[in-house]
Tab-separated table of C-alpha atoms and ligand atoms in Angstrom:
chain	number	residue	atom	x	y	z
E	88	UNK	CA	90.244	72.060	92.186
E	89	UNK	CA	89.809	74.085	94.912
E	90	UNK	CA	89.825	77.552	95.789
E	91	UNK	CA	90.062	80.784	97.760
E	92	UNK	CA	89.228	84.337	97.059
E	93	UNK	CA	89.939	87.209	98.621
E	94	UNK	CA	87.324	89.231	98.126
E	95	UNK	CA	83.287	89.352	97.227
E	96	UNK	CA	83.280	92.388	94.159
E	97	UNK	CA	82.044	92.178	90.312
E	98	UNK	CA	86.544	90.617	90.320
E	99	UNK	CA	86.373	87.894	93.453
E	100	UNK	CA	82.507	86.631	92.227
E	101	UNK	CA	83.242	86.552	88.003
E	102	UNK	CA	86.589	85.078	89.069
E	103	UNK	CA	84.976	82.462	91.205
E	104	UNK	CA	81.586	81.491	88.312
E	105	UNK	CA	84.653	80.806	86.162
E	106	UNK	CA	85.902	78.294	88.490
E	107	UNK	CA	83.047	76.822	88.657
E	108	UNK	CA	81.824	76.855	85.345
E	109	UNK	CA	85.467	74.935	84.175
E	110	UNK	CA	84.413	72.152	87.700
E	111	UNK	CA	86.277	73.830	90.278
E	112	UNK	CA	85.343	74.853	93.986
E	113	UNK	CA	86.018	78.242	94.979
E	114	UNK	CA	85.152	79.192	98.108
E	115	UNK	CA	84.509	83.367	97.918
E	116	UNK	CA	85.526	85.505	101.221
E	117	UNK	CA	84.012	89.275	101.203
E	118	UNK	CA	84.771	90.995	105.110
E	119	UNK	CA	82.324	93.374	104.606
E	120	UNK	CA	78.777	91.997	105.448
E	121	UNK	CA	77.116	93.264	101.888
E	122	UNK	CA	78.285	91.670	98.539
E	123	UNK	CA	80.153	93.766	95.907
E	124	UNK	CA	82.144	96.317	97.205
E	125	UNK	CA	82.688	99.582	95.567
E	126	UNK	CA	79.186	98.834	93.922
E	127	UNK	CA	77.413	96.795	97.007
E	128	UNK	CA	74.123	98.417	97.328
E	129	UNK	CA	71.740	100.452	100.350
E	130	UNK	CA	68.563	101.120	100.255
E	131	UNK	CA	66.544	103.604	99.643
E	132	UNK	CA	62.575	104.149	100.053
E	133	UNK	CA	63.108	100.155	99.814
E	134	UNK	CA	65.163	99.897	96.641
E	135	UNK	CA	68.369	99.007	96.618
E	136	UNK	CA	70.750	101.385	95.438
E	137	UNK	CA	74.401	101.539	94.944
E	138	UNK	CA	76.625	103.735	97.549
E	139	UNK	CA	78.713	105.382	94.582
E	140	UNK	CA	76.800	105.693	91.703
E	141	UNK	CA	76.904	103.236	89.046
E	142	UNK	CA	76.300	103.125	85.541
E	143	UNK	CA	77.338	101.309	81.970
E	144	UNK	CA	78.034	101.791	78.470
E	145	UNK	CA	77.234	100.144	75.975
E	146	UNK	CA	80.887	99.237	75.711
E	147	UNK	CA	81.006	97.277	79.079
E	148	UNK	CA	80.336	93.979	77.595
E	149	UNK	CA	81.684	91.487	79.424
E	150	UNK	CA	79.097	93.086	82.236
E	151	UNK	CA	76.172	92.498	79.909
E	152	UNK	CA	77.012	89.062	78.146
E	153	UNK	CA	77.274	87.933	82.466
E	154	UNK	CA	73.697	89.615	82.642
E	155	UNK	CA	73.216	87.622	79.635
E	156	UNK	CA	74.577	84.577	81.418
E	157	UNK	CA	72.827	84.827	84.583
E	158	UNK	CA	70.001	85.668	82.762
E	159	UNK	CA	69.375	88.987	83.546
E	160	UNK	CA	70.159	90.653	80.518
E	161	UNK	CA	66.046	91.502	80.646
E	162	UNK	CA	66.951	93.693	83.138
E	163	UNK	CA	69.060	96.760	81.179
E	164	UNK	CA	67.997	99.319	81.214
E	165	UNK	CA	69.699	101.622	77.741
E	166	UNK	CA	68.233	105.252	78.721
E	167	UNK	CA	69.463	108.337	76.754
E	168	UNK	CA	72.035	110.345	78.739
E	169	UNK	CA	72.149	114.030	79.821
E	170	UNK	CA	74.898	115.902	81.055
E	171	UNK	CA	75.636	119.160	81.792
E	172	UNK	CA	78.189	121.320	82.454
E	173	UNK	CA	78.392	123.731	85.612
E	174	UNK	CA	80.288	127.017	84.776
E	175	UNK	CA	80.178	130.783	85.038
E	176	UNK	CA	76.636	130.167	87.974
E	177	UNK	CA	74.460	128.308	85.315
E	178	UNK	CA	73.684	124.672	83.707
E	179	UNK	CA	75.613	124.736	80.178
E	180	UNK	CA	73.659	121.695	78.063
E	181	UNK	CA	77.015	119.769	77.499
E	182	UNK	CA	75.210	115.742	75.665
E	183	UNK	CA	75.511	116.461	71.607
E	184	UNK	CA	77.215	118.745	69.278
E	185	UNK	CA	74.878	120.790	69.267
E	186	UNK	CA	75.405	121.716	72.863
E	187	UNK	CA	78.242	121.791	72.247
E	188	UNK	CA	77.594	124.708	69.916
E	189	UNK	CA	75.840	126.604	71.815
E	190	UNK	CA	78.717	126.462	75.053
E	191	UNK	CA	78.605	130.122	76.392
E	192	UNK	CA	81.394	129.254	78.217
E	193	UNK	CA	83.302	129.323	74.683
E	194	UNK	CA	84.025	131.717	71.910
E	195	UNK	CA	83.242	130.509	68.662
E	196	UNK	CA	86.628	129.633	67.966
E	197	UNK	CA	86.973	127.404	71.078
E	198	UNK	CA	83.931	124.980	70.298
E	199	UNK	CA	84.952	124.145	67.000
E	200	UNK	CA	88.366	123.457	68.345
E	201	UNK	CA	86.666	121.869	70.495
E	202	UNK	CA	84.762	119.353	68.559
E	203	UNK	CA	87.870	119.090	66.457
E	204	UNK	CA	89.481	117.321	69.061
E	205	UNK	CA	86.689	115.453	70.876
E	206	UNK	CA	85.869	113.829	66.941
E	207	UNK	CA	89.870	113.708	67.074
E	208	UNK	CA	90.200	111.888	69.640
E	209	UNK	CA	86.481	109.646	69.307
E	210	UNK	CA	87.949	108.303	65.901
E	211	UNK	CA	91.783	107.014	67.145
E	212	UNK	CA	91.545	103.218	67.757
E	213	UNK	CA	96.314	103.999	69.105
E	214	UNK	CA	96.812	104.313	72.380
E	215	UNK	CA	100.462	103.249	73.431
E	216	UNK	CA	101.902	106.530	71.670
E	217	UNK	CA	99.875	108.547	74.064
E	218	UNK	CA	101.454	107.060	76.893
E	219	UNK	CA	103.915	109.524	77.329
E	220	UNK	CA	102.710	112.362	77.236
E	221	UNK	CA	100.065	113.974	80.049
E	222	UNK	CA	96.730	114.413	79.575
E	223	UNK	CA	97.041	118.527	80.054
E	224	UNK	CA	99.988	118.110	78.026
E	225	UNK	CA	98.601	117.037	75.174
E	226	UNK	CA	94.701	119.110	75.421
E	227	UNK	CA	96.400	122.492	75.785
E	228	UNK	CA	98.815	121.751	72.467
E	229	UNK	CA	95.983	120.143	70.704
E	230	UNK	CA	92.533	122.222	71.736
E	231	UNK	CA	93.924	125.216	73.485
E	232	UNK	CA	95.387	126.830	76.409
E	233	UNK	CA	90.840	127.843	77.018
E	234	UNK	CA	89.874	124.398	75.879
E	235	UNK	CA	91.906	123.034	77.974
E	236	UNK	CA	91.135	124.505	81.400
E	237	UNK	CA	87.142	125.552	80.458
E	238	UNK	CA	86.658	121.441	79.674
E	239	UNK	CA	89.396	119.086	79.895
E	240	UNK	CA	90.613	120.898	83.573
E	241	UNK	CA	87.259	119.942	84.991
E	242	UNK	CA	86.957	116.371	83.654
E	243	UNK	CA	90.310	115.411	84.925
E	244	UNK	CA	89.646	116.944	88.528
E	245	UNK	CA	86.240	115.684	89.073
E	246	UNK	CA	88.107	112.274	88.075
E	247	UNK	CA	91.480	112.548	90.160
E	248	UNK	CA	91.696	115.491	91.995
E	249	UNK	CA	94.851	117.225	92.922
E	250	UNK	CA	96.855	114.579	90.462
E	251	UNK	CA	95.092	116.046	87.999
E	252	UNK	CA	98.114	117.325	85.939
E	253	UNK	CA	99.625	114.217	85.793
E	254	UNK	CA	97.605	111.493	83.755
E	255	UNK	CA	98.302	109.870	80.928
E	256	UNK	CA	96.290	111.105	77.967
E	257	UNK	CA	96.165	107.094	76.288
E	258	UNK	CA	93.407	107.352	80.176
E	259	UNK	CA	92.067	110.914	78.522
E	260	UNK	CA	91.781	108.456	74.576
E	261	UNK	CA	89.853	105.688	76.556
E	262	UNK	CA	87.061	107.936	77.532
E	263	UNK	CA	86.542	109.480	74.267
E	264	UNK	CA	86.623	105.811	72.442
E	265	UNK	CA	84.525	104.524	75.442
E	266	UNK	CA	81.500	106.956	74.258
E	267	UNK	CA	81.856	106.977	70.703
E	268	UNK	CA	81.051	103.125	71.576
E	269	UNK	CA	78.094	104.719	73.640
E	270	UNK	CA	76.491	106.401	70.697
E	271	UNK	CA	73.988	104.328	68.329
E	272	UNK	CA	75.327	103.700	64.451
E	273	UNK	CA	74.055	106.719	62.810
E	274	UNK	CA	72.952	110.455	62.795
E	275	UNK	CA	70.290	109.798	64.607
E	276	UNK	CA	72.307	107.250	66.646
E	277	UNK	CA	75.318	109.902	66.911
E	278	UNK	CA	73.714	112.946	68.772
E	279	UNK	CA	72.649	110.586	71.236
E	280	UNK	CA	74.477	108.584	74.033
E	281	UNK	CA	72.827	106.007	75.939
E	282	UNK	CA	73.597	104.471	79.269
E	283	UNK	CA	73.101	101.317	80.653
E	284	UNK	CA	71.377	100.693	83.981
E	285	UNK	CA	70.580	96.786	86.098
E	286	UNK	CA	67.418	97.793	86.635
E	287	UNK	CA	67.397	95.395	89.621
E	288	UNK	CA	70.182	97.823	90.570
E	289	UNK	CA	74.255	96.268	90.775
E	290	UNK	CA	73.200	93.876	93.820
E	291	UNK	CA	70.875	92.125	92.183
E	292	UNK	CA	73.828	91.386	89.659
E	293	UNK	CA	75.969	90.112	92.844
E	294	UNK	CA	73.713	88.332	94.550
E	295	UNK	CA	72.354	86.260	91.842
E	296	UNK	CA	76.612	85.462	91.092
E	297	UNK	CA	76.427	83.572	94.186
E	298	UNK	CA	73.739	82.118	94.032
E	299	UNK	CA	74.573	81.092	90.936
E	300	UNK	CA	78.602	80.040	92.917
E	301	UNK	CA	76.195	78.054	94.758
E	302	UNK	CA	75.338	76.368	92.573
E	303	UNK	CA	77.879	75.514	91.263
E	304	UNK	CA	79.356	73.711	94.429
E	305	UNK	CA	80.915	76.539	95.600
E	306	UNK	CA	80.349	78.851	98.427
E	307	UNK	CA	80.366	83.128	98.957
E	308	UNK	CA	80.201	83.817	102.418
E	309	UNK	CA	80.062	86.826	104.105
E	310	UNK	CA	81.169	89.014	106.959
E	311	UNK	CA	84.534	86.680	106.510
E	312	UNK	CA	87.382	88.748	107.097
E	313	UNK	CA	91.148	86.913	105.641
E	314	UNK	CA	93.153	87.687	108.216
E	315	UNK	CA	96.414	85.921	106.128
E	316	UNK	CA	97.409	83.980	103.320
E	317	UNK	CA	98.809	80.427	104.306
E	318	UNK	CA	102.270	80.599	102.269
E	319	UNK	CA	104.853	77.245	103.350
E	320	UNK	CA	108.194	77.076	100.616
E	321	UNK	CA	106.786	80.211	98.534
E	322	UNK	CA	103.899	78.665	97.677
E	323	UNK	CA	100.389	79.248	98.335
E	324	UNK	CA	98.170	76.251	100.409
E	325	UNK	CA	95.238	78.605	102.156
E	326	UNK	CA	93.926	80.824	103.808
E	327	UNK	CA	92.723	82.150	107.516
E	328	UNK	CA	90.227	83.425	107.529
E	329	UNK	CA	87.963	84.378	110.412
E	330	UNK	CA	84.288	84.668	110.439
E	331	UNK	CA	81.859	87.374	112.476
E	332	UNK	CA	83.519	87.526	115.341
E	333	UNK	CA	84.254	83.544	115.283
E	334	UNK	CA	88.252	82.142	116.006
E	335	UNK	CA	90.965	82.783	112.602
E	336	UNK	CA	90.319	78.905	110.924
E	337	UNK	CA	92.862	77.804	108.486
E	338	UNK	CA	91.330	76.630	105.086
E	339	UNK	CA	93.170	74.553	102.575
E	340	UNK	CA	93.133	75.343	98.601
E	341	UNK	CA	94.974	74.053	94.939
E	342	UNK	CA	94.554	77.821	94.423
E	343	UNK	CA	94.766	81.458	95.975
E	344	UNK	CA	93.641	84.733	94.337
E	345	UNK	CA	93.469	88.062	96.615
E	346	UNK	CA	90.934	91.092	94.715
E	347	UNK	CA	92.288	93.183	96.981
E	348	UNK	CA	93.531	96.373	96.970
E	349	UNK	CA	97.754	97.343	96.666
E	350	UNK	CA	97.799	98.379	100.456
E	351	UNK	CA	95.925	96.243	101.861
E	352	UNK	CA	98.223	92.206	99.508
E	353	UNK	CA	101.061	92.958	101.190
E	354	UNK	CA	99.593	92.841	104.945
E	355	UNK	CA	98.226	89.173	104.143
E	356	UNK	CA	101.275	87.945	102.467
E	357	UNK	CA	104.607	86.979	104.302
E	358	UNK	CA	107.318	89.688	103.354
E	359	UNK	CA	107.848	90.135	99.526
E	360	UNK	CA	110.397	90.962	96.844
E	361	UNK	CA	111.721	94.149	96.868
E	362	UNK	CA	110.573	94.202	93.131
E	363	UNK	CA	107.023	93.075	93.561
E	364	UNK	CA	106.124	95.575	96.515
E	365	UNK	CA	107.693	98.427	95.105
E	366	UNK	CA	105.087	98.243	91.857
E	367	UNK	CA	102.258	97.821	94.902
E	368	UNK	CA	103.633	100.885	97.055
E	369	UNK	CA	103.931	102.821	93.935
E	370	UNK	CA	100.123	103.046	92.998
E	371	UNK	CA	98.491	106.016	94.781
E	372	UNK	CA	94.874	105.894	95.341
E	373	UNK	CA	92.654	108.667	95.645
E	374	UNK	CA	89.552	108.300	98.201
E	375	UNK	CA	86.069	109.089	96.628
E	376	UNK	CA	83.601	110.478	99.505
E	377	UNK	CA	80.654	110.685	98.451
E	378	UNK	CA	77.438	112.335	100.021
E	379	UNK	CA	74.269	111.027	98.726
E	380	UNK	CA	71.260	113.075	99.208
E	381	UNK	CA	67.896	111.915	99.071
E	382	UNK	CA	65.339	115.551	98.152
E	383	UNK	CA	61.408	115.401	98.178
E	384	UNK	CA	61.740	117.145	94.561
E	385	UNK	CA	64.268	117.813	91.687
E	386	UNK	CA	67.439	119.531	92.499
E	387	UNK	CA	68.597	119.670	88.330
E	388	UNK	CA	67.280	118.493	85.264
E	389	UNK	CA	70.578	116.700	84.494
E	390	UNK	CA	72.049	113.780	85.508
E	391	UNK	CA	75.928	114.037	85.311
E	392	UNK	CA	76.856	117.742	86.242
E	393	UNK	CA	80.200	117.814	85.390
E	394	UNK	CA	81.493	121.428	88.045
E	395	UNK	CA	83.462	123.804	85.728
E	396	UNK	CA	83.759	126.429	88.510
E	397	UNK	CA	86.421	126.080	90.995
E	398	UNK	CA	84.065	128.231	93.823
E	399	UNK	CA	82.651	124.527	93.995
E	400	UNK	CA	82.978	122.269	97.026
E	401	UNK	CA	82.739	119.241	94.558
E	402	UNK	CA	83.683	117.802	91.293
E	403	UNK	CA	80.559	116.712	90.852
E	404	UNK	CA	77.509	115.843	90.169
E	405	UNK	CA	74.587	113.023	89.419
E	406	UNK	CA	71.405	113.245	90.449
E	407	UNK	CA	70.569	109.374	89.532
E	408	UNK	CA	67.034	110.073	88.981
E	409	UNK	CA	67.794	111.971	86.602
E	410	UNK	CA	67.933	108.555	84.696
E	411	UNK	CA	66.360	106.040	86.968
E	412	UNK	CA	62.639	107.476	88.281
E	413	UNK	CA	62.298	108.978	91.161
E	414	UNK	CA	58.805	106.585	91.728
E	415	UNK	CA	61.672	103.776	91.027
E	416	UNK	CA	62.626	104.262	94.486
E	417	UNK	CA	59.258	106.033	96.547
E	418	UNK	CA	59.370	108.640	95.541
E	419	UNK	CA	62.744	110.109	96.794
E	420	UNK	CA	64.876	111.739	95.040
E	421	UNK	CA	69.052	110.517	94.979
E	422	UNK	CA	71.891	113.463	94.258
E	423	UNK	CA	75.068	112.369	94.808
E	424	UNK	CA	78.184	114.366	95.348
E	425	UNK	CA	81.295	113.765	95.356
E	426	UNK	CA	84.618	114.602	95.125
E	427	UNK	CA	88.383	112.498	94.688
E	428	UNK	CA	90.417	113.184	96.732
E	429	UNK	CA	93.949	112.138	99.173
E	430	UNK	CA	93.354	111.931	102.433
E	431	UNK	CA	95.915	114.271	103.618
E	432	UNK	CA	92.904	116.658	102.385
E	433	UNK	CA	90.689	118.568	104.392
E	434	UNK	CA	87.005	116.935	103.372
E	435	UNK	CA	88.633	114.020	103.627
E	436	UNK	CA	88.605	114.491	107.459
E	437	UNK	CA	85.017	115.790	107.441
E	438	UNK	CA	81.747	113.858	109.535
E	439	UNK	CA	78.696	114.153	106.911
E	440	UNK	CA	77.277	116.848	108.141
E	441	UNK	CA	80.394	119.083	108.527
E	442	UNK	CA	80.709	118.050	104.256
E	443	UNK	CA	75.889	118.667	103.871
E	444	UNK	CA	77.055	122.659	105.720
E	445	UNK	CA	80.000	122.935	103.332
E	446	UNK	CA	77.872	121.588	100.385
E	447	UNK	CA	74.247	123.838	100.512
E	448	UNK	CA	74.966	126.961	100.424
E	449	UNK	CA	76.451	125.851	96.520
E	450	UNK	CA	73.786	123.978	96.082
E	451	UNK	CA	71.426	126.466	95.892
E	452	UNK	CA	73.865	127.990	92.685
E	453	UNK	CA	72.736	125.204	91.089
E	454	UNK	CA	69.037	124.836	92.337
E	455	UNK	CA	67.967	128.446	93.477
E	456	UNK	CA	65.230	127.315	95.667
E	457	UNK	CA	67.214	124.541	97.234
E	458	UNK	CA	66.271	124.326	100.678
E	459	UNK	CA	67.389	121.497	103.094
E	460	UNK	CA	63.675	120.912	103.652
E	461	UNK	CA	63.780	119.222	100.849
E	462	UNK	CA	66.534	116.223	102.347
E	463	UNK	CA	64.791	113.506	103.596
E	464	UNK	CA	67.870	111.718	104.221
E	465	UNK	CA	71.027	111.803	102.764
E	466	UNK	CA	74.322	109.420	103.079
E	467	UNK	CA	77.862	109.033	103.715
E	468	UNK	CA	80.439	106.649	101.439
E	469	UNK	CA	83.801	106.726	100.867
E	470	UNK	CA	85.800	104.480	98.737
E	471	UNK	CA	89.933	104.433	99.969
E	472	UNK	CA	90.742	102.851	96.082
E	473	UNK	CA	88.485	104.238	94.349
E	474	UNK	CA	90.062	105.846	92.037
E	475	UNK	CA	94.182	104.303	90.629
E	476	UNK	CA	96.122	107.576	89.219
E	477	UNK	CA	96.999	106.199	86.172
E	478	UNK	CA	100.596	109.005	84.445
E	479	UNK	CA	102.761	108.661	81.826
E	480	UNK	CA	104.091	105.689	81.098
E	481	UNK	CA	101.373	103.413	83.186
E	482	UNK	CA	101.609	100.456	81.470
E	483	UNK	CA	104.936	99.994	82.371
E	484	UNK	CA	104.675	99.794	86.251
E	485	UNK	CA	101.313	97.966	86.619
E	486	UNK	CA	102.003	94.573	89.063
E	487	UNK	CA	101.543	91.169	87.090
E	488	UNK	CA	99.237	88.662	88.164
E	489	UNK	CA	101.854	86.700	89.250
E	490	UNK	CA	102.497	87.980	92.479
E	491	UNK	CA	105.774	86.299	93.949
E	492	UNK	CA	104.214	83.619	95.662
E	493	UNK	CA	103.883	80.026	93.686
E	494	UNK	CA	99.568	79.334	93.599
E	495	UNK	CA	98.836	83.225	94.428
E	496	UNK	CA	97.185	85.814	91.824
E	497	UNK	CA	96.620	89.446	92.222
E	498	UNK	CA	94.009	89.948	90.605
E	499	UNK	CA	92.445	94.434	91.547
E	500	UNK	CA	91.120	97.927	89.462
E	501	UNK	CA	95.380	98.883	89.695
E	502	UNK	CA	95.727	96.236	86.605
E	503	UNK	CA	92.646	97.759	85.070
E	504	UNK	CA	94.573	99.430	82.022
E	505	UNK	CA	94.707	102.801	79.341
E	506	UNK	CA	89.858	102.041	80.434
E	507	UNK	CA	88.817	103.260	83.093
E	508	UNK	CA	88.194	101.206	85.154
E	509	UNK	CA	84.465	100.404	86.048
E	510	UNK	CA	82.442	96.998	86.632
E	511	UNK	CA	82.457	95.903	83.496
E	512	UNK	CA	86.478	95.736	83.789
E	513	UNK	CA	86.564	93.646	87.160
E	514	UNK	CA	84.553	91.366	85.531
E	515	UNK	CA	86.178	90.530	82.735
E	516	UNK	CA	89.440	90.525	85.436
E	517	UNK	CA	88.281	88.734	87.220
E	518	UNK	CA	87.439	85.956	84.645
E	519	UNK	CA	90.332	86.452	82.685
E	520	UNK	CA	92.423	85.765	85.573
E	521	UNK	CA	90.430	82.842	86.405
E	522	UNK	CA	91.348	80.693	83.254
E	523	UNK	CA	95.337	82.463	82.702
E	524	UNK	CA	95.518	80.395	87.182
E	525	UNK	CA	93.404	77.627	85.499
E	526	UNK	CA	95.321	77.189	82.367
E	527	UNK	CA	99.141	77.631	85.230
E	528	UNK	CA	98.024	74.108	86.280
E	529	UNK	CA	96.943	72.830	83.197
E	530	UNK	CA	100.816	73.973	81.761
E	531	UNK	CA	101.994	72.825	85.282
E	532	UNK	CA	100.465	68.773	84.937
F	930	FAD	C1	82.365	106.691	93.561
F	930	FAD	C2	82.198	105.533	92.480
F	930	FAD	C3	81.435	105.158	91.370
F	930	FAD	C4	81.889	104.472	90.672
F	930	FAD	N1	81.342	104.638	89.261
F	930	FAD	C5	81.304	103.524	88.643
F	930	FAD	C6	80.078	103.444	87.082
F	930	FAD	O1	79.000	104.037	87.464
F	930	FAD	N2	80.407	102.363	86.572
F	930	FAD	C7	81.461	100.725	86.749
F	930	FAD	O2	80.587	99.886	85.965
F	930	FAD	N3	82.009	100.948	87.894
F	930	FAD	C8	82.663	102.088	88.788
F	930	FAD	N4	82.279	102.176	89.552
F	930	FAD	C9	83.746	101.946	89.913
F	930	FAD	C10	84.039	99.986	90.310
F	930	FAD	O3	82.140	99.959	91.767
F	930	FAD	C11	84.694	99.101	90.739
F	930	FAD	O4	85.437	99.470	89.532
F	930	FAD	C12	85.295	97.417	90.621
F	930	FAD	O5	83.887	98.003	91.411
F	930	FAD	C13	85.226	96.959	91.564
F	930	FAD	O6	85.043	95.440	91.848
F	930	FAD	P1	86.411	94.791	92.459
F	930	FAD	O7	85.832	93.058	92.831
F	930	FAD	O8	87.934	94.547	91.374
F	930	FAD	O9	87.432	96.201	93.246
F	930	FAD	P2	86.163	95.704	95.080
F	930	FAD	O10	84.933	96.307	94.437
F	930	FAD	O11	86.323	97.270	95.222
F	930	FAD	O12	86.498	94.381	95.519
F	930	FAD	C14	86.615	94.322	96.897
F	930	FAD	C15	86.808	94.029	97.736
F	930	FAD	O13	88.300	93.009	98.791
F	930	FAD	C16	87.300	92.810	99.414
F	930	FAD	N5	87.987	93.038	101.088
F	930	FAD	C17	89.138	93.296	101.351
F	930	FAD	N6	90.409	93.077	102.154
F	930	FAD	C18	89.912	92.042	102.382
F	930	FAD	C19	89.988	90.670	103.629
F	930	FAD	N7	90.930	91.164	104.274
F	930	FAD	N8	88.514	89.521	103.731
F	930	FAD	C20	87.777	89.407	103.006
F	930	FAD	N9	87.787	90.747	101.967
F	930	FAD	C21	88.373	91.678	102.037
F	930	FAD	C22	86.479	94.467	100.046
F	930	FAD	O14	85.296	94.513	100.653
F	930	FAD	C23	85.849	94.856	99.144
F	930	FAD	O15	84.732	94.063	98.900
F	930	FAD	C24	83.122	103.346	90.751
F	930	FAD	C25	83.944	103.179	92.125
F	930	FAD	C26	83.075	104.219	92.947
F	930	FAD	C27	84.352	104.183	94.016
């Protein structure tokens, strides 16, 4: 079979590879001039770096398994995680249970309540009954108002911005279950979480996937924007694609897979039946705006910093070179400053210069010596489909991979739940949907 795939991110490339493994010919079209979508890279000090901070967890076995298949297993690095919490004007270490016991912003009794709540969530396996409650309600009831306000609210804001109080508890539960899986065995392992990073960057994985897809007889084309899915008599028959500045060309396919976001999909197809269209439009996405500082020295000793101080203008700070050494990036220190927000928020419209001006005085609160002269370069990245908002009862509203048009399927991050969206789950979903599409054809034959 010949399959047309829209989108050269983790999901589209993994799906194409899966089709190739079964002897089918998949053609991937990516509108950007590079592969990787949300996990794409740009060079810093001659080394590829993700536009948005990226790491993996031990539980990300779809991604690590794929790396093994591609002969890239030796490129994975597992590094002790190093988490901090900015609160009350200082950084608190927040990696181990001992750090928790020393965490000053909470009185001792609340620290114990937080520890017990965390342990309960890490051990719990069932999530469906948590789905009807918001994380706010559940954590306030279980751990108390103060623990919620000091710990859980900043965590939820850090990921869901202004929607922090509407998020399903199933999502938060999953975060804790997942973090447990990232810890090793025994007491030592329990005390130390490890995070993973492919040392050749995520670009190496996507480039190797593209090579494999080509060897399998498929193809991967960048700067190739799909304009329309050709649908005839309710069936997808092909794609209309513009490569570079060339004319729009029609290509015929037996099956089509779209891995684009739910707000792009309707613009590529004829009018959708109301029910499916509503499922797509009901999902709210938050945008991520990320300012990346390339510094001549370290800013903080922490890799992942939760910001528990509402007066700070960013929701998280990730100092990538506290995970991977600065020497890997030509002795540049890399700090991501991140915000998740909706398009109506004022920061959404700010330029990278305006954002840096807003952020600068607050960087001095993290390191009093910080000075703009430390900044060698800075970059801006915005992703509008960064974070689907997963509210109560979300599992019942997820759009199906089967679209209302025959031979046309959809696989995007809104269909990942209760896990947090991530490259691992896009790889897993891409491969699963490819198998579903092939199985549907065998059943129909
Ligand atoms: C700031 C940030 C931090 C993140 N951190 C992590 C992390 O630490 N670990 C982790 O695993 N994941 C992380 N993620 C999530 C992860 O990057 C995504 O979940 C994953 O990459 C999504 O892959 P995808 O293929 O499903 O979608 P996308 O990457 O969005 O791919 C869809 C592709 O479709 C293309 N496209 C759209 N329209 C068209 C068209 N008409 N024609 C052709 N192509 C089109 C787009 O250009 C895009 O490349 C992060 C994401 C962000 C934004």
